[in-house]
Amino acid sequence: MKTMQRNTSSPADAWHAEHAYFAALLRLLQREVDVFHTGESPNYELMLDIISYLRDFSDRFHHPREDVAFERLARRCPDLELVLARLQQEHRVIAHAGETLRGLLTAILDGSLVKRAEVEIAAAMYLVYYGNHIAREEEDVVGRAAGTLSAEDWEAVRAAVPQQRDPLFGETPDERYRVLRRRSAAAG
Ligand SMILES: [Fe+2]
Ligand SMILES: [Fe+2]
């Protein structure tokens, strides 16, 4: 990804662009997980910002729209039915794993005693799971949806959740996410 400019020329382009943003965040999270191997302390604040964005934006807006797109696509492409059912199930797993990780990071930042290994494992599992999820969607779903879904389908996808300003990659990032915005642009 060369720039962090949002390409919204079509719903599938916008979908793909969000995946590129999320993948950049996962690369940043991976770098922090790598720090565990050096024996140093990772940047827990940055990790919490990443996971908070993915919980508050991706899980609440990106995934519900996908769920509608998957249902529509499964009706038209029966060969994708199983893949789409799995991806939909993974949305629930990702939300659960993300909440577990957010809880651990919040506890650490609040000064509670949390085993490093516990955070390392939770973060590593989240990375593998989410990374594979996005790769599968990009390989098997986004292109097929672009060529298959009708304007009415895309309208249903858009209407699945209220329109929401993107607090990190939108035109004006929230104060909280300014550092993360800069870092993710560099990681893109
Ligand atoms: Fe998804
Ligand atoms: Fe996705």
PDB file of C-alpha atoms and ligand atoms in Angstrom:
ATOM      1  CA  MET A   1       0.000   0.000   0.000  1.00  0.00           C
ATOM      2  CA  LYS A   2       1.685   3.170  -1.169  1.00  0.00           C
ATOM      3  CA  THR A   3      -0.606   5.816   0.252  1.00  0.00           C
ATOM      4  CA  MET A   4      -3.193   5.985   2.976  1.00  0.00           C
ATOM      5  CA  GLN A   5      -5.626   7.836   0.720  1.00  0.00           C
ATOM      6  CA  ARG A   6      -9.058   6.295   0.783  1.00  0.00           C
ATOM      7  CA  ASN A   7     -10.202   5.013  -2.585  1.00  0.00           C
ATOM      8  CA  THR A   8     -13.975   5.010  -2.604  1.00  0.00           C
ATOM      9  CA  SER A   9     -14.578   4.739  -6.331  1.00  0.00           C
ATOM     10  CA  SER A  10     -16.631   1.582  -5.750  1.00  0.00           C
ATOM     11  CA  PRO A  11     -17.919  -0.284  -2.675  1.00  0.00           C
ATOM     12  CA  ALA A  12     -15.500  -3.148  -3.380  1.00  0.00           C
ATOM     13  CA  ASP A  13     -12.587  -0.687  -3.642  1.00  0.00           C
ATOM     14  CA  ALA A  14     -13.565   0.848  -0.319  1.00  0.00           C
ATOM     15  CA  TRP A  15     -13.818  -2.643   1.181  1.00  0.00           C
ATOM     16  CA  HIS A  16     -10.359  -3.539  -0.125  1.00  0.00           C
ATOM     17  CA  ALA A  17      -8.959  -0.229   1.175  1.00  0.00           C
ATOM     18  CA  GLU A  18     -10.245  -0.987   4.687  1.00  0.00           C
ATOM     19  CA  HIS A  19      -8.494  -4.355   4.563  1.00  0.00           C
ATOM     20  CA  ALA A  20      -5.255  -2.588   3.631  1.00  0.00           C
ATOM     21  CA  TYR A  21      -5.672  -0.282   6.654  1.00  0.00           C
ATOM     22  CA  PHE A  22      -6.365  -3.193   8.992  1.00  0.00           C
ATOM     23  CA  ALA A  23      -3.406  -5.139   7.578  1.00  0.00           C
ATOM     24  CA  ALA A  24      -1.142  -2.139   8.291  1.00  0.00           C
ATOM     25  CA  LEU A  25      -2.399  -2.133  11.893  1.00  0.00           C
ATOM     26  CA  LEU A  26      -1.728  -5.861  12.209  1.00  0.00           C
ATOM     27  CA  ARG A  27       1.842  -5.299  10.947  1.00  0.00           C
ATOM     28  CA  LEU A  28       2.324  -2.683  13.666  1.00  0.00           C
ATOM     29  CA  LEU A  29       0.909  -5.059  16.261  1.00  0.00           C
ATOM     30  CA  GLN A  30       3.252  -7.776  14.982  1.00  0.00           C
ATOM     31  CA  ARG A  31       6.240  -5.475  15.541  1.00  0.00           C
ATOM     32  CA  GLU A  32       5.208  -5.011  19.163  1.00  0.00           C
ATOM     33  CA  VAL A  33       4.748  -8.765  19.614  1.00  0.00           C
ATOM     34  CA  ASP A  34       8.253  -9.236  18.167  1.00  0.00           C
ATOM     35  CA  VAL A  35       9.584  -7.025  20.976  1.00  0.00           C
ATOM     36  CA  PHE A  36       8.633  -9.778  23.447  1.00  0.00           C
ATOM     37  CA  HIS A  37      11.406 -11.933  21.968  1.00  0.00           C
ATOM     38  CA  THR A  38      14.025  -9.296  22.765  1.00  0.00           C
ATOM     39  CA  GLY A  39      13.063  -9.259  26.440  1.00  0.00           C
ATOM     40  CA  GLU A  40      12.152  -5.558  26.170  1.00  0.00           C
ATOM     41  CA  SER A  41       8.732  -4.152  27.005  1.00  0.00           C
ATOM     42  CA  PRO A  42       6.456  -3.593  24.029  1.00  0.00           C
ATOM     43  CA  ASN A  43       4.535  -0.361  23.594  1.00  0.00           C
ATOM     44  CA  TYR A  44       1.377  -1.426  25.408  1.00  0.00           C
ATOM     45  CA  GLU A  45      -0.378   1.914  24.772  1.00  0.00           C
ATOM     46  CA  LEU A  46       0.076   1.513  21.035  1.00  0.00           C
ATOM     47  CA  MET A  47      -1.109  -2.086  21.202  1.00  0.00           C
ATOM     48  CA  LEU A  48      -4.214  -0.976  23.093  1.00  0.00           C
ATOM     49  CA  ASP A  49      -4.934   1.757  20.542  1.00  0.00           C
ATOM     50  CA  ILE A  50      -4.702  -0.772  17.715  1.00  0.00           C
ATOM     51  CA  ILE A  51      -6.982  -3.263  19.388  1.00  0.00           C
ATOM     52  CA  SER A  52      -9.427  -0.575  20.519  1.00  0.00           C
ATOM     53  CA  TYR A  53      -9.787   0.717  16.974  1.00  0.00           C
ATOM     54  CA  LEU A  54     -10.291  -2.783  15.609  1.00  0.00           C
ATOM     55  CA  ARG A  55     -12.876  -3.555  18.299  1.00  0.00           C
ATOM     56  CA  ASP A  56     -14.715  -0.229  18.070  1.00  0.00           C
ATOM     57  CA  PHE A  57     -14.617   0.307  14.332  1.00  0.00           C
ATOM     58  CA  SER A  58     -13.886  -2.920  12.492  1.00  0.00           C
ATOM     59  CA  ASP A  59     -15.974  -5.225  14.677  1.00  0.00           C
ATOM     60  CA  ARG A  60     -18.893  -2.791  14.868  1.00  0.00           C
ATOM     61  CA  PHE A  61     -19.017  -1.402  11.327  1.00  0.00           C
ATOM     62  CA  HIS A  62     -16.812  -3.366   8.905  1.00  0.00           C
ATOM     63  CA  HIS A  63     -17.902  -6.842  10.004  1.00  0.00           C
ATOM     64  CA  PRO A  64     -21.689  -6.247  10.152  1.00  0.00           C
ATOM     65  CA  ARG A  65     -21.532  -4.876   6.584  1.00  0.00           C
ATOM     66  CA  GLU A  66     -19.578  -7.928   5.505  1.00  0.00           C
ATOM     67  CA  ASP A  67     -22.138 -10.200   7.139  1.00  0.00           C
ATOM     68  CA  VAL A  68     -24.822  -8.719   4.860  1.00  0.00           C
ATOM     69  CA  ALA A  69     -22.532  -8.930   1.809  1.00  0.00           C
ATOM     70  CA  PHE A  70     -21.755 -12.584   2.639  1.00  0.00           C
ATOM     71  CA  GLU A  71     -25.441 -13.491   2.937  1.00  0.00           C
ATOM     72  CA  ARG A  72     -26.229 -11.870  -0.409  1.00  0.00           C
ATOM     73  CA  LEU A  73     -23.198 -13.408  -2.110  1.00  0.00           C
ATOM     74  CA  ALA A  74     -23.919 -16.909  -0.742  1.00  0.00           C
ATOM     75  CA  ARG A  75     -27.354 -16.803  -2.408  1.00  0.00           C
ATOM     76  CA  ARG A  76     -25.783 -16.074  -5.780  1.00  0.00           C
ATOM     77  CA  CYS A  77     -22.607 -18.172  -5.472  1.00  0.00           C
ATOM     78  CA  PRO A  78     -23.400 -21.505  -3.765  1.00  0.00           C
ATOM     79  CA  ASP A  79     -19.773 -22.626  -4.236  1.00  0.00           C
ATOM     80  CA  LEU A  80     -18.786 -19.928  -1.710  1.00  0.00           C
ATOM     81  CA  GLU A  81     -21.398 -20.848   0.880  1.00  0.00           C
ATOM     82  CA  LEU A  82     -19.054 -22.760   3.188  1.00  0.00           C
ATOM     83  CA  VAL A  83     -16.222 -20.205   2.937  1.00  0.00           C
ATOM     84  CA  LEU A  84     -18.641 -17.381   3.698  1.00  0.00           C
ATOM     85  CA  ALA A  85     -20.191 -19.228   6.650  1.00  0.00           C
ATOM     86  CA  ARG A  86     -16.717 -19.747   8.115  1.00  0.00           C
ATOM     87  CA  LEU A  87     -15.760 -16.106   7.628  1.00  0.00           C
ATOM     88  CA  GLN A  88     -18.946 -15.015   9.344  1.00  0.00           C
ATOM     89  CA  GLN A  89     -18.194 -17.298  12.267  1.00  0.00           C
ATOM     90  CA  GLU A  90     -14.675 -15.856  12.413  1.00  0.00           C
ATOM     91  CA  HIS A  91     -16.141 -12.395  12.980  1.00  0.00           C
ATOM     92  CA  ARG A  92     -17.449 -13.642  16.311  1.00  0.00           C
ATOM     93  CA  VAL A  93     -14.134 -15.289  17.171  1.00  0.00           C
ATOM     94  CA  ILE A  94     -12.159 -12.161  16.229  1.00  0.00           C
ATOM     95  CA  ALA A  95     -14.436 -10.002  18.391  1.00  0.00           C
ATOM     96  CA  HIS A  96     -14.013 -12.363  21.332  1.00  0.00           C
ATOM     97  CA  ALA A  97     -10.240 -12.701  20.927  1.00  0.00           C
ATOM     98  CA  GLY A  98      -9.951  -8.925  20.526  1.00  0.00           C
ATOM     99  CA  GLU A  99     -11.910  -8.276  23.696  1.00  0.00           C
ATOM    100  CA  THR A 100      -9.713 -10.715  25.623  1.00  0.00           C
ATOM    101  CA  LEU A 101      -6.586  -8.946  24.367  1.00  0.00           C
ATOM    102  CA  ARG A 102      -8.041  -5.517  25.119  1.00  0.00           C
ATOM    103  CA  GLY A 103      -8.816  -6.670  28.681  1.00  0.00           C
ATOM    104  CA  LEU A 104      -5.251  -7.894  29.223  1.00  0.00           C
ATOM    105  CA  LEU A 105      -3.696  -4.702  27.833  1.00  0.00           C
ATOM    106  CA  THR A 106      -6.029  -2.508  29.890  1.00  0.00           C
ATOM    107  CA  ALA A 107      -5.109  -4.476  33.025  1.00  0.00           C
ATOM    108  CA  ILE A 108      -1.374  -4.033  32.342  1.00  0.00           C
ATOM    109  CA  LEU A 109      -1.763  -0.296  31.796  1.00  0.00           C
ATOM    110  CA  ASP A 110      -3.804  -0.064  35.011  1.00  0.00           C
ATOM    111  CA  GLY A 111      -0.833  -1.583  36.841  1.00  0.00           C
ATOM    112  CA  SER A 112      -2.333  -5.035  37.429  1.00  0.00           C
ATOM    113  CA  LEU A 113      -0.079  -8.044  37.448  1.00  0.00           C
ATOM    114  CA  VAL A 114      -0.499  -9.836  34.127  1.00  0.00           C
ATOM    115  CA  LYS A 115       1.881 -12.504  32.863  1.00  0.00           C
ATOM    116  CA  ARG A 116       3.793 -11.316  29.791  1.00  0.00           C
ATOM    117  CA  ALA A 117       3.320 -14.728  28.208  1.00  0.00           C
ATOM    118  CA  GLU A 118      -0.436 -14.359  28.476  1.00  0.00           C
ATOM    119  CA  VAL A 119      -0.420 -11.101  26.498  1.00  0.00           C
ATOM    120  CA  GLU A 120       2.119 -12.435  24.019  1.00  0.00           C
ATOM    121  CA  ILE A 121       0.016 -15.532  23.284  1.00  0.00           C
ATOM    122  CA  ALA A 122      -3.262 -13.615  23.059  1.00  0.00           C
ATOM    123  CA  ALA A 123      -1.715 -11.076  20.667  1.00  0.00           C
ATOM    124  CA  ALA A 124       0.025 -13.714  18.540  1.00  0.00           C
ATOM    125  CA  MET A 125      -3.196 -15.725  18.188  1.00  0.00           C
ATOM    126  CA  TYR A 126      -5.153 -12.623  17.272  1.00  0.00           C
ATOM    127  CA  LEU A 127      -2.584 -11.759  14.596  1.00  0.00           C
ATOM    128  CA  VAL A 128      -2.645 -15.178  12.973  1.00  0.00           C
ATOM    129  CA  TYR A 129      -6.394 -15.416  13.060  1.00  0.00           C
ATOM    130  CA  TYR A 130      -7.120 -11.929  11.794  1.00  0.00           C
ATOM    131  CA  GLY A 131      -4.344 -11.977   9.190  1.00  0.00           C
ATOM    132  CA  ASN A 132      -5.667 -15.213   7.682  1.00  0.00           C
ATOM    133  CA  HIS A 133      -9.202 -13.883   7.803  1.00  0.00           C
ATOM    134  CA  ILE A 134      -8.369 -10.791   5.766  1.00  0.00           C
ATOM    135  CA  ALA A 135      -6.255 -12.792   3.297  1.00  0.00           C
ATOM    136  CA  ARG A 136      -9.126 -15.221   2.715  1.00  0.00           C
ATOM    137  CA  GLU A 137     -11.598 -12.375   2.164  1.00  0.00           C
ATOM    138  CA  GLU A 138      -9.260 -10.705  -0.291  1.00  0.00           C
ATOM    139  CA  GLU A 139      -8.551 -13.921  -2.198  1.00  0.00           C
ATOM    140  CA  ASP A 140     -11.981 -15.504  -2.275  1.00  0.00           C
ATOM    141  CA  VAL A 141     -14.616 -12.888  -1.639  1.00  0.00           C
ATOM    142  CA  VAL A 142     -14.004  -9.231  -2.521  1.00  0.00           C
ATOM    143  CA  GLY A 143     -13.406  -9.815  -6.243  1.00  0.00           C
ATOM    144  CA  ARG A 144     -16.369 -12.197  -6.545  1.00  0.00           C
ATOM    145  CA  ALA A 145     -18.605  -9.717  -4.716  1.00  0.00           C
ATOM    146  CA  ALA A 146     -17.476  -6.900  -7.019  1.00  0.00           C
ATOM    147  CA  GLY A 147     -18.525  -8.928 -10.052  1.00  0.00           C
ATOM    148  CA  THR A 148     -21.710 -10.356  -8.571  1.00  0.00           C
ATOM    149  CA  LEU A 149     -23.539  -8.053  -6.168  1.00  0.00           C
ATOM    150  CA  SER A 150     -26.080  -5.612  -7.575  1.00  0.00           C
ATOM    151  CA  ALA A 151     -26.502  -1.943  -6.726  1.00  0.00           C
ATOM    152  CA  GLU A 152     -29.405  -2.973  -4.496  1.00  0.00           C
ATOM    153  CA  ASP A 153     -27.167  -5.499  -2.701  1.00  0.00           C
ATOM    154  CA  TRP A 154     -24.507  -2.863  -2.078  1.00  0.00           C
ATOM    155  CA  GLU A 155     -27.155  -0.505  -0.752  1.00  0.00           C
ATOM    156  CA  ALA A 156     -28.234  -3.201   1.722  1.00  0.00           C
ATOM    157  CA  VAL A 157     -24.577  -3.657   2.718  1.00  0.00           C
ATOM    158  CA  ARG A 158     -24.167   0.080   3.255  1.00  0.00           C
ATOM    159  CA  ALA A 159     -27.394   0.269   5.277  1.00  0.00           C
ATOM    160  CA  ALA A 160     -26.434  -2.639   7.572  1.00  0.00           C
ATOM    161  CA  VAL A 161     -25.102  -0.175  10.137  1.00  0.00           C
ATOM    162  CA  PRO A 162     -25.340   3.607  10.454  1.00  0.00           C
ATOM    163  CA  GLN A 163     -22.683   5.558   8.581  1.00  0.00           C
ATOM    164  CA  GLN A 164     -19.775   6.186  10.889  1.00  0.00           C
ATOM    165  CA  ARG A 165     -16.826   8.518  10.603  1.00  0.00           C
ATOM    166  CA  ASP A 166     -13.590   6.520  10.664  1.00  0.00           C
ATOM    167  CA  PRO A 167     -11.833   7.801  13.836  1.00  0.00           C
ATOM    168  CA  LEU A 168      -8.391   6.675  12.662  1.00  0.00           C
ATOM    169  CA  PHE A 169      -8.207   6.692   8.856  1.00  0.00           C
ATOM    170  CA  GLY A 170     -10.910   9.286   8.216  1.00  0.00           C
ATOM    171  CA  GLU A 171     -10.199  12.881   7.203  1.00  0.00           C
ATOM    172  CA  THR A 172      -9.749  14.055  10.778  1.00  0.00           C
ATOM    173  CA  PRO A 173      -8.448  11.364  13.112  1.00  0.00           C
ATOM    174  CA  ASP A 174      -9.448  11.475  16.776  1.00  0.00           C
ATOM    175  CA  GLU A 175      -6.824  13.002  19.031  1.00  0.00           C
ATOM    176  CA  ARG A 176      -6.313   9.611  20.634  1.00  0.00           C
ATOM    177  CA  TYR A 177      -5.335   8.055  17.292  1.00  0.00           C
ATOM    178  CA  ARG A 178      -2.971  10.701  15.907  1.00  0.00           C
ATOM    179  CA  VAL A 179       0.194   8.779  16.803  1.00  0.00           C
ATOM    180  CA  LEU A 180      -1.272   5.537  15.483  1.00  0.00           C
ATOM    181  CA  ARG A 181      -2.294   7.254  12.239  1.00  0.00           C
ATOM    182  CA  ARG A 182       1.298   8.400  11.649  1.00  0.00           C
ATOM    183  CA  ARG A 183       2.749   5.010  12.532  1.00  0.00           C
ATOM    184  CA  SER A 184       0.311   3.083  10.384  1.00  0.00           C
ATOM    185  CA  ALA A 185       1.021   5.347   7.406  1.00  0.00           C
ATOM    186  CA  ALA A 186       4.705   4.511   7.829  1.00  0.00           C
ATOM    187  CA  ALA A 187       3.868   0.797   8.189  1.00  0.00           C
ATOM    188  CA  GLY A 188       1.649   0.805   5.109  1.00  0.00           C
TER     189      GLY A 188
HETATM  190 FE    FE B   1     -14.387 -10.180   7.803  1.00  0.00          FE
HETATM  191 FE    FE B   2     -13.003  -7.809   6.189  1.00  0.00          FE
END
